PDB file of C-alpha atoms in Angstrom:
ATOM      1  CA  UNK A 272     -19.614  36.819 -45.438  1.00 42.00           C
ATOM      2  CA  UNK A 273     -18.252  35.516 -42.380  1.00 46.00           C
ATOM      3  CA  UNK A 274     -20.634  37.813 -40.079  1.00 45.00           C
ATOM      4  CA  UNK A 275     -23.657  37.144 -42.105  1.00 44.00           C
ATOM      5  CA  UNK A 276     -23.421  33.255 -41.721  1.00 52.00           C
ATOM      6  CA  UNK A 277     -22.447  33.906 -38.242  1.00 53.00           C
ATOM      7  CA  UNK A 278     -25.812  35.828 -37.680  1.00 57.00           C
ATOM      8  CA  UNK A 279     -27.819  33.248 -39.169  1.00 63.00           C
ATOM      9  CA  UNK A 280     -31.626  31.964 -38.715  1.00 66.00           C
ATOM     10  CA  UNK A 281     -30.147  29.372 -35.773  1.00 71.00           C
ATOM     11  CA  UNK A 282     -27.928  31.439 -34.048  1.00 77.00           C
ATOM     12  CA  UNK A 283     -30.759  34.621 -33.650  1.00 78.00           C
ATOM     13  CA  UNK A 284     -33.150  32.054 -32.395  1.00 80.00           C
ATOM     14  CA  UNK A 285     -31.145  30.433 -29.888  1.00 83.00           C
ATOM     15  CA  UNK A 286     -29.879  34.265 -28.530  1.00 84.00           C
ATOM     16  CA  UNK A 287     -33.903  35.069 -28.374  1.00 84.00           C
ATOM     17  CA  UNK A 288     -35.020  32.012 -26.643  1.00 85.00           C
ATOM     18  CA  UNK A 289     -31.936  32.822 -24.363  1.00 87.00           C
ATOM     19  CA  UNK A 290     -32.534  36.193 -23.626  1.00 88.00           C
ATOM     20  CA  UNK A 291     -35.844  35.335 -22.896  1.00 87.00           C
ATOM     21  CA  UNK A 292     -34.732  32.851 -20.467  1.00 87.00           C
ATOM     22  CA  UNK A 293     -32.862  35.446 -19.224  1.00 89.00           C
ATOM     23  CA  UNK A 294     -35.873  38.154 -19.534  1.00 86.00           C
ATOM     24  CA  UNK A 295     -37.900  36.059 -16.668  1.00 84.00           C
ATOM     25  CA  UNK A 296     -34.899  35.919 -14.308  1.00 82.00           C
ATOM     26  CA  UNK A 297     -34.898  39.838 -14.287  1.00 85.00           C
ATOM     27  CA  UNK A 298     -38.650  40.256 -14.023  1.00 83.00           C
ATOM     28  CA  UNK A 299     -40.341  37.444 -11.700  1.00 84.00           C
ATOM     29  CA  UNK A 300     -37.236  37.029  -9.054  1.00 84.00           C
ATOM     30  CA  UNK A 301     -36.874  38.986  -6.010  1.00 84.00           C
ATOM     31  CA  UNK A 302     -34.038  41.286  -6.322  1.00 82.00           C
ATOM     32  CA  UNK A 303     -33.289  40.910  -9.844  1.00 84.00           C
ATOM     33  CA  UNK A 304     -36.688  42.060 -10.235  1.00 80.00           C
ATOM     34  CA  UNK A 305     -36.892  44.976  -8.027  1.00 77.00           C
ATOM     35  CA  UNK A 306     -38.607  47.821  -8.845  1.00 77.00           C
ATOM     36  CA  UNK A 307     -36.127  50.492  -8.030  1.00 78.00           C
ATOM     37  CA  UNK A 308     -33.780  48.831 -10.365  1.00 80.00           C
ATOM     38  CA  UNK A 309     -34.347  50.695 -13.665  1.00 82.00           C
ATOM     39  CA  UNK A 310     -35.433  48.848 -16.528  1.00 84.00           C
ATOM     40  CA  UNK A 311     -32.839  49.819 -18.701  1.00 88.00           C
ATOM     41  CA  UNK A 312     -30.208  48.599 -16.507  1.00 87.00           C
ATOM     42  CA  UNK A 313     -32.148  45.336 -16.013  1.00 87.00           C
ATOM     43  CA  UNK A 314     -32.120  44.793 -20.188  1.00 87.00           C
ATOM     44  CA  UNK A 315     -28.628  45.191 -20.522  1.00 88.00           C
ATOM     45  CA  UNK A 316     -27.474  43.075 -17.386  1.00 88.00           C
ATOM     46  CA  UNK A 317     -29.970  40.470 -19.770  1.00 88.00           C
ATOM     47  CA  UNK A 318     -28.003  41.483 -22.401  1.00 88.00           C
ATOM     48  CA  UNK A 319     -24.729  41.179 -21.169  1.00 89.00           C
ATOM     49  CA  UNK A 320     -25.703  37.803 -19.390  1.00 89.00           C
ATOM     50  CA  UNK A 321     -26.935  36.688 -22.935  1.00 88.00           C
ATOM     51  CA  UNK A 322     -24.201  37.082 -24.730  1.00 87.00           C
ATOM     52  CA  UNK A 323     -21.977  35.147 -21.315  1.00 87.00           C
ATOM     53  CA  UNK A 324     -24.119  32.264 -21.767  1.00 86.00           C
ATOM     54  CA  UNK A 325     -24.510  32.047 -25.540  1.00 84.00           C
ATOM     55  CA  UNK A 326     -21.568  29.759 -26.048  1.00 82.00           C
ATOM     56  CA  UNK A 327     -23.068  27.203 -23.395  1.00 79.00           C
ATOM     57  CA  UNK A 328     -26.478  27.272 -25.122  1.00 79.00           C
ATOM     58  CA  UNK A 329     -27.465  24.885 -28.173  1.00 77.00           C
ATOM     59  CA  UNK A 330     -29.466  25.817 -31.217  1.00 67.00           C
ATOM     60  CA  UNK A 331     -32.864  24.551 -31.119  1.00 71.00           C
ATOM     61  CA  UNK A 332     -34.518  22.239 -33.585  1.00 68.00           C
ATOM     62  CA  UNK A 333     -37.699  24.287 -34.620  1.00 65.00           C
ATOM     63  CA  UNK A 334     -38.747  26.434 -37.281  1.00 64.00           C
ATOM     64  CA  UNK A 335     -39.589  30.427 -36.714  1.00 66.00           C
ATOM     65  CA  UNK A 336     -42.874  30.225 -37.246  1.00 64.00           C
ATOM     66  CA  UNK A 337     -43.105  28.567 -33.592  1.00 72.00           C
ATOM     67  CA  UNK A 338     -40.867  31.413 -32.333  1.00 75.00           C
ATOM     68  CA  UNK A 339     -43.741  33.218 -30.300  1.00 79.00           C
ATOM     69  CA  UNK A 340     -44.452  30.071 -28.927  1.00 82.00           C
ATOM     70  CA  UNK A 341     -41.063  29.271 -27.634  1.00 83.00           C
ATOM     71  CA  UNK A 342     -40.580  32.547 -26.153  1.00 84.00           C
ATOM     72  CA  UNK A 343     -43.941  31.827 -24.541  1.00 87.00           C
ATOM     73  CA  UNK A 344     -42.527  28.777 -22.897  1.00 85.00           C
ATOM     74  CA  UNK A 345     -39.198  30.560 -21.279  1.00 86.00           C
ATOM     75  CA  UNK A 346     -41.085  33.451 -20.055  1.00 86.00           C
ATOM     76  CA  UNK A 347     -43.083  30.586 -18.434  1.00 88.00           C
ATOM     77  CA  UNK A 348     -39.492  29.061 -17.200  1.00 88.00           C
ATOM     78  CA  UNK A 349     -38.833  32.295 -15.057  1.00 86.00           C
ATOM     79  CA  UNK A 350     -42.484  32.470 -13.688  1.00 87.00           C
ATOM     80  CA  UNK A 351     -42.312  28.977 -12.462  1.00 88.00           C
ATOM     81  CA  UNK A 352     -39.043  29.177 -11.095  1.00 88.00           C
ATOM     82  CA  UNK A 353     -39.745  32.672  -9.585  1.00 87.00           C
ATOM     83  CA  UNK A 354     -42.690  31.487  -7.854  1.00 88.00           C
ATOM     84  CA  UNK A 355     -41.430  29.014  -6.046  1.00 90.00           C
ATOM     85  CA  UNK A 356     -38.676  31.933  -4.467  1.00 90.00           C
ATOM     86  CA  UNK A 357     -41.424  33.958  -3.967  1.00 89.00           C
ATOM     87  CA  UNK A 358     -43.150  32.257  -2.096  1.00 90.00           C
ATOM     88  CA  UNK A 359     -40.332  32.264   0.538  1.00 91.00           C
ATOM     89  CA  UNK A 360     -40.657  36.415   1.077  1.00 90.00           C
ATOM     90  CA  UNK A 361     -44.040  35.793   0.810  1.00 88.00           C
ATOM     91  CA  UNK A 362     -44.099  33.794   4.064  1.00 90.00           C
ATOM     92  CA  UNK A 363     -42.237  36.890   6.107  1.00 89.00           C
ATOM     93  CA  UNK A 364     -44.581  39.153   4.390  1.00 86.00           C
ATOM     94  CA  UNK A 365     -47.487  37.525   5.899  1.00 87.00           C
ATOM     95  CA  UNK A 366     -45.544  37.182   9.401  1.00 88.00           C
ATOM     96  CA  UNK A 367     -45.274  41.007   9.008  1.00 86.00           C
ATOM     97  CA  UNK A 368     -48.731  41.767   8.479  1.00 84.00           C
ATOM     98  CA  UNK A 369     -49.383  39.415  11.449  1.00 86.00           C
ATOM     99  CA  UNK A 370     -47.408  41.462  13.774  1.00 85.00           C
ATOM    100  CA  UNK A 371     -48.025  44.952  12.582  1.00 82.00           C
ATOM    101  CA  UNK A 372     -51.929  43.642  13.674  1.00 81.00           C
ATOM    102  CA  UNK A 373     -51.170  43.007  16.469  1.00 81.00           C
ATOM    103  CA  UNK A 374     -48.879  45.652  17.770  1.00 78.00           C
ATOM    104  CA  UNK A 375     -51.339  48.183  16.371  1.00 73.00           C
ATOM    105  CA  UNK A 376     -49.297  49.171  13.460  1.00 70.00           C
ATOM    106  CA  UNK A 377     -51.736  47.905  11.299  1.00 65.00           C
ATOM    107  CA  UNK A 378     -52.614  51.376   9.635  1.00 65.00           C
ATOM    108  CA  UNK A 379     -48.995  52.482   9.629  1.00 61.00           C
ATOM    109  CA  UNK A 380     -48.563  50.808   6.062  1.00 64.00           C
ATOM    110  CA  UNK A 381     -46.182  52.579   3.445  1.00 61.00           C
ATOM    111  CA  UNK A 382     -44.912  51.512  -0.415  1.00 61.00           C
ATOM    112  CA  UNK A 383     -42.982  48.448  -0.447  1.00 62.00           C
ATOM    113  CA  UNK A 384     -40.482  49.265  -3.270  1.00 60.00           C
ATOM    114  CA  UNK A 385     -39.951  45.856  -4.313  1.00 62.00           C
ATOM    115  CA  UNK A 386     -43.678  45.003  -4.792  1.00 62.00           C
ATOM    116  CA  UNK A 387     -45.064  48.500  -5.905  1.00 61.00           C
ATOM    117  CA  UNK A 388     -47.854  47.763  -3.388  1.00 66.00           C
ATOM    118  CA  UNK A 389     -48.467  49.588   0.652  1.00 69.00           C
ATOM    119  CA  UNK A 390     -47.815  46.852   2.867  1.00 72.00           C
ATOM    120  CA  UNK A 391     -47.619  47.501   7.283  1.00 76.00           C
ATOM    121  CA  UNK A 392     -44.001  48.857   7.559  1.00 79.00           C
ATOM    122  CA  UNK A 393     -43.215  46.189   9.931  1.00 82.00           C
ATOM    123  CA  UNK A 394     -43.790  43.581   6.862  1.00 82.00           C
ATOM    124  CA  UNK A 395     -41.491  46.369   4.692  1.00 83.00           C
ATOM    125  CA  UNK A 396     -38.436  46.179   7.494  1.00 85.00           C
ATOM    126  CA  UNK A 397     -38.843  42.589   7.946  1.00 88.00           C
ATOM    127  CA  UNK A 398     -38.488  41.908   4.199  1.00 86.00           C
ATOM    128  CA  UNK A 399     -36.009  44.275   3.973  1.00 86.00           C
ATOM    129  CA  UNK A 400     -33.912  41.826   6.479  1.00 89.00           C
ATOM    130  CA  UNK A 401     -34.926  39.284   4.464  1.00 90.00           C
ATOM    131  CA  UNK A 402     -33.825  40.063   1.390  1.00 88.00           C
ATOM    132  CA  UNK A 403     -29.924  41.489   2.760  1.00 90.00           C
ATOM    133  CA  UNK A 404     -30.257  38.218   4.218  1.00 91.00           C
ATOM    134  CA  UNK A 405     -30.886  36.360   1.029  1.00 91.00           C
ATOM    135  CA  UNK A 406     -27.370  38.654  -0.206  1.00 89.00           C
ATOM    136  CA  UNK A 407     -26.134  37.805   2.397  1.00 90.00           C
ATOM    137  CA  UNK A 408     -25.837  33.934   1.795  1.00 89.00           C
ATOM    138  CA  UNK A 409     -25.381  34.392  -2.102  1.00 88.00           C
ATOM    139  CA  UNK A 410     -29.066  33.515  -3.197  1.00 86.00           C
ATOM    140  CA  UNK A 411     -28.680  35.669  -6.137  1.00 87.00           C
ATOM    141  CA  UNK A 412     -25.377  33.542  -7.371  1.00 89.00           C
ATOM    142  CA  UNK A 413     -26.800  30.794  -6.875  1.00 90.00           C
ATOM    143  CA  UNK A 414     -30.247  31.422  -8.868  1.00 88.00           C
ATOM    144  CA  UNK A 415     -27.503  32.609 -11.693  1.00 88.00           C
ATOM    145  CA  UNK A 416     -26.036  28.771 -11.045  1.00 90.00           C
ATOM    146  CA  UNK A 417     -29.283  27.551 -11.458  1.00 89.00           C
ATOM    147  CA  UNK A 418     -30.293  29.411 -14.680  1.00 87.00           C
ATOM    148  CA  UNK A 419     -27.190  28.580 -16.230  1.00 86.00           C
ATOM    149  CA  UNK A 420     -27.100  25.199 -15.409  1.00 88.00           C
ATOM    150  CA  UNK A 421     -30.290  25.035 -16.795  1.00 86.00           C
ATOM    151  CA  UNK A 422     -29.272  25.587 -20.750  1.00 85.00           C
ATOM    152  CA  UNK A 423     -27.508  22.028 -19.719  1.00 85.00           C
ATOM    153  CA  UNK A 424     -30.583  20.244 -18.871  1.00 84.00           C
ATOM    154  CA  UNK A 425     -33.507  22.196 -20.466  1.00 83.00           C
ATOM    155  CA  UNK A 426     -33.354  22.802 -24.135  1.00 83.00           C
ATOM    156  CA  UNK A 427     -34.246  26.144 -25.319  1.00 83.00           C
ATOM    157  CA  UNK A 428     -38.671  26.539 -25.765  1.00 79.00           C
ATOM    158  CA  UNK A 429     -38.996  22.885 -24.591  1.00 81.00           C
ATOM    159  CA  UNK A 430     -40.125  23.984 -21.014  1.00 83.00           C
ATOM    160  CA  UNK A 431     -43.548  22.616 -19.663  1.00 83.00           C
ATOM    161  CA  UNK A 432     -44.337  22.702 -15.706  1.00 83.00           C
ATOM    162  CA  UNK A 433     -44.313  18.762 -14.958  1.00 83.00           C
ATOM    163  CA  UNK A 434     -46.960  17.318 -12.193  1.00 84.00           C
ATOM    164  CA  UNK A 435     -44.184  17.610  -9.694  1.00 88.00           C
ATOM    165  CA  UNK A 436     -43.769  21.258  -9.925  1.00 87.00           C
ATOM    166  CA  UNK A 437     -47.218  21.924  -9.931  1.00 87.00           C
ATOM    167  CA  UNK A 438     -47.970  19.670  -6.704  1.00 90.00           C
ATOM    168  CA  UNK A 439     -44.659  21.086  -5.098  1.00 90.00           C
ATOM    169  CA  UNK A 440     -45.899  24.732  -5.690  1.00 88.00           C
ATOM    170  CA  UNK A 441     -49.315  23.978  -4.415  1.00 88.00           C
ATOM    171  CA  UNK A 442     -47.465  22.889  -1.114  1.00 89.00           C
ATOM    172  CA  UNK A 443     -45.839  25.795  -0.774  1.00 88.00           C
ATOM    173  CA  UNK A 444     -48.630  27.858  -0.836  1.00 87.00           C
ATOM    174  CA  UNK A 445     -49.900  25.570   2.508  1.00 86.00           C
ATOM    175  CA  UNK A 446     -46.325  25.982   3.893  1.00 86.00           C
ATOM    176  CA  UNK A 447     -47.039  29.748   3.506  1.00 87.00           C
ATOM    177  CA  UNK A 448     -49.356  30.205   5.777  1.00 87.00           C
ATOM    178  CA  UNK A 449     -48.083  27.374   8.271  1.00 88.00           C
ATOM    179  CA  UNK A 450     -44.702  29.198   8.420  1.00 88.00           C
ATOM    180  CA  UNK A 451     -45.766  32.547   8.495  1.00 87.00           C
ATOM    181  CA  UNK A 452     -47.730  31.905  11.596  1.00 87.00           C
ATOM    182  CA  UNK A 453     -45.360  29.588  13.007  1.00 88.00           C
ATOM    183  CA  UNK A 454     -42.982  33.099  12.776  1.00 88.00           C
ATOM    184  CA  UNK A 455     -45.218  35.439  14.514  1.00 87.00           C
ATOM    185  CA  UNK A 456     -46.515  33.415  16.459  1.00 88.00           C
ATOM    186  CA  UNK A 457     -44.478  34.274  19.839  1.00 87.00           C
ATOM    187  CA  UNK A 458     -45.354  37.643  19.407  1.00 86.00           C
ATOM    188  CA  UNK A 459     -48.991  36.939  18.977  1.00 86.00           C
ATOM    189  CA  UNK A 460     -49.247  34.963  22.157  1.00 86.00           C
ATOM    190  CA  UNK A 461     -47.465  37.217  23.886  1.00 85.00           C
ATOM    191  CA  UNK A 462     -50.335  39.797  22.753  1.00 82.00           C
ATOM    192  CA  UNK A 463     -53.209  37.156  23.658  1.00 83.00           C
ATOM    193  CA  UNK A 464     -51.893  37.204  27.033  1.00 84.00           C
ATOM    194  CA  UNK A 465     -51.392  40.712  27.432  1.00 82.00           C
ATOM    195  CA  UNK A 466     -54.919  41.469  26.380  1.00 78.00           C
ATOM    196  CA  UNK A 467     -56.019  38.887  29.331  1.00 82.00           C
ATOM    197  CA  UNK A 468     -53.967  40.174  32.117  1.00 80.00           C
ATOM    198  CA  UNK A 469     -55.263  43.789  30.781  1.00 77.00           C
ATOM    199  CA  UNK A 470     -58.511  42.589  30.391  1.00 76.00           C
ATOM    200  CA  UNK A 471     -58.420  41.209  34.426  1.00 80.00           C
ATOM    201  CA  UNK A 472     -56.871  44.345  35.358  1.00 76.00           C
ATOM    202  CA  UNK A 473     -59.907  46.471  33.627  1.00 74.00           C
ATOM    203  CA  UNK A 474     -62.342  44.000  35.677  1.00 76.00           C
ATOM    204  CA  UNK A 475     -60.421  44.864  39.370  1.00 77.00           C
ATOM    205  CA  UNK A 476     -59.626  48.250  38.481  1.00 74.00           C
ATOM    206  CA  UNK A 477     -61.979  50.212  36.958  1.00 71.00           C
ATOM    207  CA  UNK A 478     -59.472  53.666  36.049  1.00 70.00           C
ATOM    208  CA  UNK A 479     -57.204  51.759  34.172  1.00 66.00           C
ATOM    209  CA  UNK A 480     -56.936  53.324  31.404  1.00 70.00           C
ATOM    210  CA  UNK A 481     -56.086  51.050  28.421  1.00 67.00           C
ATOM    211  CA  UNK A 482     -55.686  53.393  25.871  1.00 67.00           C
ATOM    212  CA  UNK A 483     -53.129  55.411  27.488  1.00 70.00           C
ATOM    213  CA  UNK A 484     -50.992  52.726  29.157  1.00 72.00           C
ATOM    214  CA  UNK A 485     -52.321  49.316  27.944  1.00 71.00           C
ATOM    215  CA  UNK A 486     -51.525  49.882  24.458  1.00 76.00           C
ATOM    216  CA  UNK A 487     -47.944  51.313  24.832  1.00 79.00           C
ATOM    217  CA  UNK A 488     -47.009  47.841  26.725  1.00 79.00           C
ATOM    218  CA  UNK A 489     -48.180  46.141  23.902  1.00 80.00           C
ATOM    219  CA  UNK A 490     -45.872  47.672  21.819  1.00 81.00           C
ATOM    220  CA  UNK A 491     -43.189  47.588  23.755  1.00 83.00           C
ATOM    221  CA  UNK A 492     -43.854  43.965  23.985  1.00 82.00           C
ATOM    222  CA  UNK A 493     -43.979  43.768  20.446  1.00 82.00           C
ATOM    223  CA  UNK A 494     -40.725  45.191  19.708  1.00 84.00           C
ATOM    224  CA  UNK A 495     -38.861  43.101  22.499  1.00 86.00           C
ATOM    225  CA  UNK A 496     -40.138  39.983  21.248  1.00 86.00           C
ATOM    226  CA  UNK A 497     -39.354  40.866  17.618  1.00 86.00           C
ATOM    227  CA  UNK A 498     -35.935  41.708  18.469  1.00 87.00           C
ATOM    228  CA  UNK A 499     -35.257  38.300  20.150  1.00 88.00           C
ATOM    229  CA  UNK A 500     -36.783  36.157  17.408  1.00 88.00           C
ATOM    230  CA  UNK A 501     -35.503  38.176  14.499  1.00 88.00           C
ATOM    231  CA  UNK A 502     -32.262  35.989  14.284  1.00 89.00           C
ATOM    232  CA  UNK A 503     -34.659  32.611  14.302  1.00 88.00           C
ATOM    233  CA  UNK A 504     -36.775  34.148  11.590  1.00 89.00           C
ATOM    234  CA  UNK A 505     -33.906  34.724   9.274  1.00 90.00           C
ATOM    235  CA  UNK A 506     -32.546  31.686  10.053  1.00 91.00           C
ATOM    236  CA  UNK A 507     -35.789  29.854   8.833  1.00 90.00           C
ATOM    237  CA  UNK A 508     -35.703  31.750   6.428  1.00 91.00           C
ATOM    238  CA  UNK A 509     -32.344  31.185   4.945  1.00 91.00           C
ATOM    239  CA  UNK A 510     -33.171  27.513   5.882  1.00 92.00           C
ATOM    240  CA  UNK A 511     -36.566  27.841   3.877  1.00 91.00           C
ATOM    241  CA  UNK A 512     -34.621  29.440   0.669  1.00 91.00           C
ATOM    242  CA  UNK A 513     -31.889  26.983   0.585  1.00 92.00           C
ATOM    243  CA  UNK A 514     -34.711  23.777   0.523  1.00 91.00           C
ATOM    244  CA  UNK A 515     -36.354  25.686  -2.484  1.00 91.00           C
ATOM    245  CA  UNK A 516     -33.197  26.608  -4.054  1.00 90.00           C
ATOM    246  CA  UNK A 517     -31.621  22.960  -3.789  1.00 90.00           C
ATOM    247  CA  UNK A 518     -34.984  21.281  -5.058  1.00 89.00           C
ATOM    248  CA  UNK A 519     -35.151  23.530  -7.830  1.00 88.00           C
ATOM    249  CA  UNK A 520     -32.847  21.474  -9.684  1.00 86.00           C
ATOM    250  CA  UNK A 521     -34.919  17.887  -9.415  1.00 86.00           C
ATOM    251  CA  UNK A 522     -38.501  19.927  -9.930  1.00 85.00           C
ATOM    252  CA  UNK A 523     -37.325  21.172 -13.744  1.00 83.00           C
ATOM    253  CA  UNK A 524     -34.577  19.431 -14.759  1.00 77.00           C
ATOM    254  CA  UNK A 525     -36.393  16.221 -15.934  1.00 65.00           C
TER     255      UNK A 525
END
């Protein structure tokens, strides 16, 4: 009788709402939601996560019949939340497209296995740098922090996206761009000026060919450039993620 009352119509609610909670961590976040990670083993880390947080989580005062709608509104938790983090990759993804342009590797595009999508495989080593980068610092702890700190401050199915987050999102997606060409942008002057001095060269002497040794230059360019700013671009980046990770906490927790 014991495990019966223990199982009752509270407790199964509150370890549904929480596993949902749980659910959108392990499908909208980078790295938790990668795509190589099999979705078995991404239920029962859920699982297992569940049941570690239960104890911290209260029962919610609502009947079942609003159960879908609840769920609903965690789900929504994890997109919000996963956005914003996001939106960080999303910034060296567009640097990477940016530079594989420009360096002519623009064709050269292969599956990016965290997306599911081709993307230029400069963009796929760049967010691959990224995101040991992100391990690197403990981002993935601290989004655990976050989520579990949450059950604390947002009560199980009471989650709506406030004005703030929706204004602060909408910023980021103008930060997006701004950042991502602030990040390529040595590389692309360094190609605007290389097509002018190639362009003069062209005008003086007629048998350059620019096929043959214009466009091997540029590369080479490319990849010397890269490898000097790569340290500033994670840095920025790390910088970028910690802001969003540290604001996090004042855009939901009302």
């Amino acid at each position: 009788m014991e495990i019966v009352s223990f199982f009752g119509v509270d407790r199964v609610i509150t370890f549904m709402l929480l596993f949902a909670r749980i659910g959108g961590l392990m499908v909208f976040f980078p790295f938790f939601g990668h795509n190589q990670i099999p979705i078995t083993v991404k239920t029962a880390f859920s699982f297992f996560l569940t049941i570690f947080l239960f104890p911290a989580a209260s029962a919610p005062n609502t009947e079942i019949y609003y159960l879908a709608v609840e769920i609903l509104s965690e789900v929504m938790l994890g997109l919000c939340a996963g956005l914003l983090v996001t939106i960080v990759f999303a910034i060296l993804q567009l640097a990477g497209e940016q530079i594989s342009l420009v360096m002519g590797f623009s064709m050269a595009s292969v599956l990016d296995p965290q997306t599911g999508i081709t993307s230029p495989v400069m963009s796929n080593i760049i967010n691959f740098l990224a995101l040991m980068t992100f391990l690197a610092f403990d981002g993935h702890h601290m989004l655990l922090l976050f989520f579990a700190n949450s059950l604390n401050h947002i009560p199980l199915g009471e989650f709506y996206p406030s004005a703030n987050l929706v204004h602060y999102a909408s910023k980021s997606m103008v930060n997006l761009f701004m950042f991502g060409f602030i990040m390529s942008f040595p590389i692309l002057a360094l190609s605007l000026l290389s097509d002018l001095i190639f362009g003069m060269l062209m005008k003086t002497m007629p048998q350059f060919n620019l096929l043959v040794v214009g466009y091997p230059i540029k590369i080479t360019i490319g990849f010397a450039v890269l490898i000097a700013i790569l340290a500033g671009m994670m840095e920025l980046f790390k910088e970028l993620m910690f802001r969003v990770i540290n604001d996090m906490p004042s855009l939901f927790f009302n």
